[in-house]
CSV table of C-alpha atoms and ligand atoms in Angstrom, one decimal:
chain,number,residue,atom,x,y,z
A,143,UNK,CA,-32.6,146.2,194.4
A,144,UNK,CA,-35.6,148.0,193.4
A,145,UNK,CA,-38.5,145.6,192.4
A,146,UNK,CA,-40.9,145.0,189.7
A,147,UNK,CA,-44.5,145.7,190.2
A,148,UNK,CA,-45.2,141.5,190.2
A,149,UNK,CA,-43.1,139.4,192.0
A,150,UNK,CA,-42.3,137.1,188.5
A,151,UNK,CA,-42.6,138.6,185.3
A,152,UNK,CA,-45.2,137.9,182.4
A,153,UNK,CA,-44.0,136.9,179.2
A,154,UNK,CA,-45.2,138.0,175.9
A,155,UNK,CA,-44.0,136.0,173.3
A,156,UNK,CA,-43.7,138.0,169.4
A,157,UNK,CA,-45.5,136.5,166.6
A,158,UNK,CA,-42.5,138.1,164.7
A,159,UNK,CA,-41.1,134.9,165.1
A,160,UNK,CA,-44.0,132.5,164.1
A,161,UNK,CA,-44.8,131.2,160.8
A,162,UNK,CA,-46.7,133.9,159.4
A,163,UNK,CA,-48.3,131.3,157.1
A,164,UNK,CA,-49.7,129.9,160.8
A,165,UNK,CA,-50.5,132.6,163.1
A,166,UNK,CA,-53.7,131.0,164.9
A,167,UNK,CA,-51.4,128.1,166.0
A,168,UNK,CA,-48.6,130.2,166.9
A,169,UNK,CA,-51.1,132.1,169.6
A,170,UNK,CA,-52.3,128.7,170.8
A,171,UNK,CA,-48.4,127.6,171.6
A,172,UNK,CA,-48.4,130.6,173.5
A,173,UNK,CA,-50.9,129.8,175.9
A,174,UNK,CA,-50.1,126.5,175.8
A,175,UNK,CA,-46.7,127.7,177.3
A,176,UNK,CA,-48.0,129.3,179.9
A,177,UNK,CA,-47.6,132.5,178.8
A,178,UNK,CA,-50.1,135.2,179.4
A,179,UNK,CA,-49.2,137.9,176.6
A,180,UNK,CA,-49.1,138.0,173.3
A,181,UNK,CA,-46.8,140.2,171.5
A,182,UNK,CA,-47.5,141.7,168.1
A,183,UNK,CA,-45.0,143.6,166.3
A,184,UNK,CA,-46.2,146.0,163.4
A,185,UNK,CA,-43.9,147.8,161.3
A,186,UNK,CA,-44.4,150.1,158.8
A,187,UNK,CA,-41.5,149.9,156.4
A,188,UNK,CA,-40.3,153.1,157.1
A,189,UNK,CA,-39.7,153.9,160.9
A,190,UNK,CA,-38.2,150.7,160.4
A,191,UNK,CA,-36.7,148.9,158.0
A,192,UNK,CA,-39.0,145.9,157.7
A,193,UNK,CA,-43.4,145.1,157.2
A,194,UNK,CA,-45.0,143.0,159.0
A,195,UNK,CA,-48.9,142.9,159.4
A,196,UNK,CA,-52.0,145.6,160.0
A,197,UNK,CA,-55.1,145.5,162.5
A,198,UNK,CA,-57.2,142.6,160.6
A,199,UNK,CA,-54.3,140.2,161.7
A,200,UNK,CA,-55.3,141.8,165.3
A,201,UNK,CA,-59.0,141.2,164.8
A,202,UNK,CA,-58.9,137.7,163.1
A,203,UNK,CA,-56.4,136.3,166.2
A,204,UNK,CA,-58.8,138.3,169.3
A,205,UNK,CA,-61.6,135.2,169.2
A,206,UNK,CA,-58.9,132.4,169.1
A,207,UNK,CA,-57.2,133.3,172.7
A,208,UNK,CA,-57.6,135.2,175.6
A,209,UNK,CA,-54.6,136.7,176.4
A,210,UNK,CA,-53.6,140.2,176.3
A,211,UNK,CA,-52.9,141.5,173.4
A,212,UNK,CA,-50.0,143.8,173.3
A,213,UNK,CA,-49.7,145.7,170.2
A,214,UNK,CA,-46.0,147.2,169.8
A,215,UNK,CA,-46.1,150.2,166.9
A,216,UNK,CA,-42.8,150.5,165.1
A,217,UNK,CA,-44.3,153.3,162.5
A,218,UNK,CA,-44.3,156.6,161.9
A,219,UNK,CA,-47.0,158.7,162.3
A,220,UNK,CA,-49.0,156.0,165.0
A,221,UNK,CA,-51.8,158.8,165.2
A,222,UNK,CA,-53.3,157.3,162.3
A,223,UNK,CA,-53.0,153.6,163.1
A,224,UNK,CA,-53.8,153.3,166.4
A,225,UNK,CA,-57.4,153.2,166.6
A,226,UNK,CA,-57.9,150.4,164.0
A,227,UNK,CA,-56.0,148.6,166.3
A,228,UNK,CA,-58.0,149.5,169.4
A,229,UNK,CA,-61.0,148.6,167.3
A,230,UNK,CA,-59.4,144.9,166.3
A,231,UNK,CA,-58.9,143.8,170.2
A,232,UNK,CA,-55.8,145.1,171.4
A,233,UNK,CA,-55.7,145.2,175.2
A,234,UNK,CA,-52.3,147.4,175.5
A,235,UNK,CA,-51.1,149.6,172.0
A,236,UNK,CA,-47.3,150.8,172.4
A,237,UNK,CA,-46.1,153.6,170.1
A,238,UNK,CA,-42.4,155.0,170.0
A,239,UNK,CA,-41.6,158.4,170.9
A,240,UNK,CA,-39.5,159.4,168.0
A,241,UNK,CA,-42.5,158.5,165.7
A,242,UNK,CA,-44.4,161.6,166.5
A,243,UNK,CA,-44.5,164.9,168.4
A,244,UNK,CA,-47.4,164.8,170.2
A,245,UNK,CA,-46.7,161.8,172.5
A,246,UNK,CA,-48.8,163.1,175.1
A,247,UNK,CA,-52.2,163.9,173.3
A,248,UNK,CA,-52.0,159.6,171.7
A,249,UNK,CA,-51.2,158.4,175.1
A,250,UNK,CA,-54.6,160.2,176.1
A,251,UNK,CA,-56.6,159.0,172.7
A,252,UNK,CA,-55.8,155.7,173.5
A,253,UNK,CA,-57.0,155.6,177.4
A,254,UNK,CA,-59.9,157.1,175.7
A,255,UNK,CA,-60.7,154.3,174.0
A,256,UNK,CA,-60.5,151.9,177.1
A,257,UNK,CA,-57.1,150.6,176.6
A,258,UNK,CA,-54.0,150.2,178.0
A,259,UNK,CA,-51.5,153.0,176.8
A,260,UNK,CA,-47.6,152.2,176.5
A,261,UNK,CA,-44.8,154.5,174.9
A,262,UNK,CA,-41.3,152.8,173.6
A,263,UNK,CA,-37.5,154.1,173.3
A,264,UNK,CA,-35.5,152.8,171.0
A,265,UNK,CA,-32.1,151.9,172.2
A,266,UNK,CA,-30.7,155.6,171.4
A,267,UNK,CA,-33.1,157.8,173.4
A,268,UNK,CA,-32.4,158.4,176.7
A,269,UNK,CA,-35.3,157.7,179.6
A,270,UNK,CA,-35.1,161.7,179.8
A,271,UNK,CA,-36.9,162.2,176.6
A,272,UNK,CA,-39.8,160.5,178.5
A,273,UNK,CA,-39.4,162.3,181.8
A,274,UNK,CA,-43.2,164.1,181.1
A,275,UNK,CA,-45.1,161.5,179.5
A,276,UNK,CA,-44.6,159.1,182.4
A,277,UNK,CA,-47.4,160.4,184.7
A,278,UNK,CA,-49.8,159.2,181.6
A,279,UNK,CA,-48.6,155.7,180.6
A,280,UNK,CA,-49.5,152.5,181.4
A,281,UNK,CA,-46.4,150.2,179.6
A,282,UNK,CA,-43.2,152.1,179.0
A,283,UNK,CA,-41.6,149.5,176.8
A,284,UNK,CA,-37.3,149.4,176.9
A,285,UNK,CA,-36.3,148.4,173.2
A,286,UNK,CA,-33.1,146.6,174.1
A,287,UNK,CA,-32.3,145.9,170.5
A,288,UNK,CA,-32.6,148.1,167.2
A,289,UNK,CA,-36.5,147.5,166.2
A,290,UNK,CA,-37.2,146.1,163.2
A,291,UNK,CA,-35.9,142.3,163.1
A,292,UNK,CA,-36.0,139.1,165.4
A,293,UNK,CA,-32.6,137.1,166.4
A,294,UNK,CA,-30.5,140.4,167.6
A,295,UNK,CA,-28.4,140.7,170.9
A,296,UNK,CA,-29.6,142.3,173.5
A,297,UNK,CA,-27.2,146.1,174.1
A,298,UNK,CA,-26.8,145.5,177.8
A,299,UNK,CA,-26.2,149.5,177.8
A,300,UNK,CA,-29.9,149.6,177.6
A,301,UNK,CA,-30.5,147.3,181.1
A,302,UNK,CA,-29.7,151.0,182.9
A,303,UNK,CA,-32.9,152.5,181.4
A,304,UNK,CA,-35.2,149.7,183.1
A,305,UNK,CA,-33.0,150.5,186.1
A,306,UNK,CA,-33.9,154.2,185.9
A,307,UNK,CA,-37.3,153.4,184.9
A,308,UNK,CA,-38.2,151.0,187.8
A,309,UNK,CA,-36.4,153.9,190.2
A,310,UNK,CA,-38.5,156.9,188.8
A,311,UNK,CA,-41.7,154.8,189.2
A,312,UNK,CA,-41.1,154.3,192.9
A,313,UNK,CA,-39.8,157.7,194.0
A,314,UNK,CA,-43.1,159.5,192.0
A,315,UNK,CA,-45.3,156.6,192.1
A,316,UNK,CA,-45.9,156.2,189.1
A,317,UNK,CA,-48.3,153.5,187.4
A,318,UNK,CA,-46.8,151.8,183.8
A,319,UNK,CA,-45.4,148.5,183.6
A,320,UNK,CA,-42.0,148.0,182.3
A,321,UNK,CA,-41.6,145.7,179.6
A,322,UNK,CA,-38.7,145.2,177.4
A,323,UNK,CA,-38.0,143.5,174.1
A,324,UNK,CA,-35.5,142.3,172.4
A,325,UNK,CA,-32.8,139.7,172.6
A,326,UNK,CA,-34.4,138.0,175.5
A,327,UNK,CA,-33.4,134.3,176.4
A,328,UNK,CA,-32.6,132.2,178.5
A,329,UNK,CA,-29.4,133.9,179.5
A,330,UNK,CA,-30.3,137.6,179.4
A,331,UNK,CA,-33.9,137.1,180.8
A,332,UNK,CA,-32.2,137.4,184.9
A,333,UNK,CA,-30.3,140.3,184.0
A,334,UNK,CA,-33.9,141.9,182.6
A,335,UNK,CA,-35.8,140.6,185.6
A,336,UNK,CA,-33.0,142.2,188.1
A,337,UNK,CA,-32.7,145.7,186.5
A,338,UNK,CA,-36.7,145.5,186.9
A,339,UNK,CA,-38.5,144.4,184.1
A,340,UNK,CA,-41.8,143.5,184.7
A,341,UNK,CA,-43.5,142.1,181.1
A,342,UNK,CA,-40.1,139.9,178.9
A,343,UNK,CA,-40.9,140.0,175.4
A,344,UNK,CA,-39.2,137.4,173.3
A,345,UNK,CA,-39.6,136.0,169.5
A,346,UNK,CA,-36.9,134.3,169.0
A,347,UNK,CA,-35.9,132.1,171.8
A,348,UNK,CA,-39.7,130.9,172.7
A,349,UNK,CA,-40.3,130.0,168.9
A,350,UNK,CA,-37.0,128.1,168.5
A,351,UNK,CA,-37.4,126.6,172.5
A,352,UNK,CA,-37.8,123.0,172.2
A,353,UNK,CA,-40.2,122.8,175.4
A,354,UNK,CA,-42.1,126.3,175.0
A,355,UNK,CA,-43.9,125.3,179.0
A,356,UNK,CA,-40.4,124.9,180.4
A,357,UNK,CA,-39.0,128.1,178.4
A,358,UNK,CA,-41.8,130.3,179.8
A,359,UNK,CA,-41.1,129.1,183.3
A,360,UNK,CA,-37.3,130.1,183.0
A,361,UNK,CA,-37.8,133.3,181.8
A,362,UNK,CA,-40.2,134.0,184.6
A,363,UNK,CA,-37.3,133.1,187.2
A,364,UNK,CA,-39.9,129.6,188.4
B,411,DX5,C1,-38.0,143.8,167.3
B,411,DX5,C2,-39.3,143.6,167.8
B,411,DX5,C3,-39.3,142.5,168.8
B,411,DX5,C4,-38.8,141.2,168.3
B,411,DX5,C5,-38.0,140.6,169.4
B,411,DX5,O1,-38.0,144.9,166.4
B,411,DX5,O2,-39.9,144.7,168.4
B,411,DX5,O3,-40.6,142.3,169.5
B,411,DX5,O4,-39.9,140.3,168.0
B,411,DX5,O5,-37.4,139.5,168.8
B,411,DX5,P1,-36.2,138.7,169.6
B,411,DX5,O6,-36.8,138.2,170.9
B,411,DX5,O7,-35.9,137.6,168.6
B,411,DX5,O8,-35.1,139.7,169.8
B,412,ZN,ZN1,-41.8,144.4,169.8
């Protein structure tokens, strides 16, 4: 089995899930839970077919907590958002390749800026469409749902492209994380973890988790 950069995953919980009308209390159950990441899912209405929130949401949250921020961009044209959100305190900003063409020249703007640089796939595109962007990220986030809504099941198709991702990484020696996100609980989270996952994203099942501490720890394998 090929293994994940850390020996037990992080988690980074998705304030999709929250109550939007709470959000500084939603980041405070997160690292109350023992979780180190938190998740922040921004959609534009178009690349996907739902809105969520913009950078101030980002900058109001960054003095309540000190986790890493992880800034997932599910819009088109992420050129033009991404620096507002480097501005507003996010520690890793995530953009999808089919959003734009030059992938390579954002990846760059963003390391730039100090911060962590991740690319995403939606469950469609093939690990191949990344094959020369991968010397220059940092995150390489597996979508292993549709974007653009909480609560969906996990394709388990998409578990071979964390395979492939984790494989790639140690024949070139490569640097990114993997993370992956969507439809992760409690029973998908070992098949994640196995196929090489290093960061578990998941909205859902930690907002609906009775004991968010004891949720954490399973996902992580403890
Ligand atoms: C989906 C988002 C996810 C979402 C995951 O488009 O990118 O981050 O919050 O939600 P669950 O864990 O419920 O599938
Ligand atoms: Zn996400």
């Amino acid at each position: 089995m090929i293994k994940a950069i850390m020996n037990h995953p992080r988690i980074a919980p998705s304030v999709l899930s929250a109550d939007f009308s709470h959000f500084a209390s939603a980041v405070a159950a997160i690292g109350a839970a023992g979780a180190e990441w938190v998740h922040l899912d921004v959609m534009d209405g178009k690349f996907v077919p739902n809105l969520t929130f913009g950078p101030k949401l980002v900058a109001d949250l960054r003095p309540q907590s000190p986790a890493v921020f992880d800034v997932h961009l599910m819009a088109y044209e992420p050129e033009n958002l991404a620096e507002a959100f480097a501005k507003a305190g996010a520690d890793y900003i995530t953009f999808h390749a089919e959003a734009l063409v030059h992938s390579h020249r954002l990846l760059m703007r963003i390391r730039s800026w100090g911060k962590k640089a991740g690319i995403s796939l939606v469950p469609s595109t093939p690990v191949s469409a990344l094959e020369e962007l991968l010397p220059f990220a940092d995150l390489v986030l597996v979508m292993t749902v549709d974007p653009g809504f909480g609560g969906q099941e996990l394709i388990p198709g998409c578990l071979e492209k964390i395979q492939k991702l984790a494989r790639l990484r140690e024949e070139r020696r490569y640097g990114y994380v993997i993370s992956v996100d969507g439809g992760i609980n409690e029973s998908t989270a070992a098949l994640v973890r196995e196929a090489g996952a290093d960061i578990l994203v998941a909205g859902s099942a930690f907002f609906k988790a009775p004991d968010k501490a004891v949720f954490v720890r399973h996902l992580k394998g403890l």
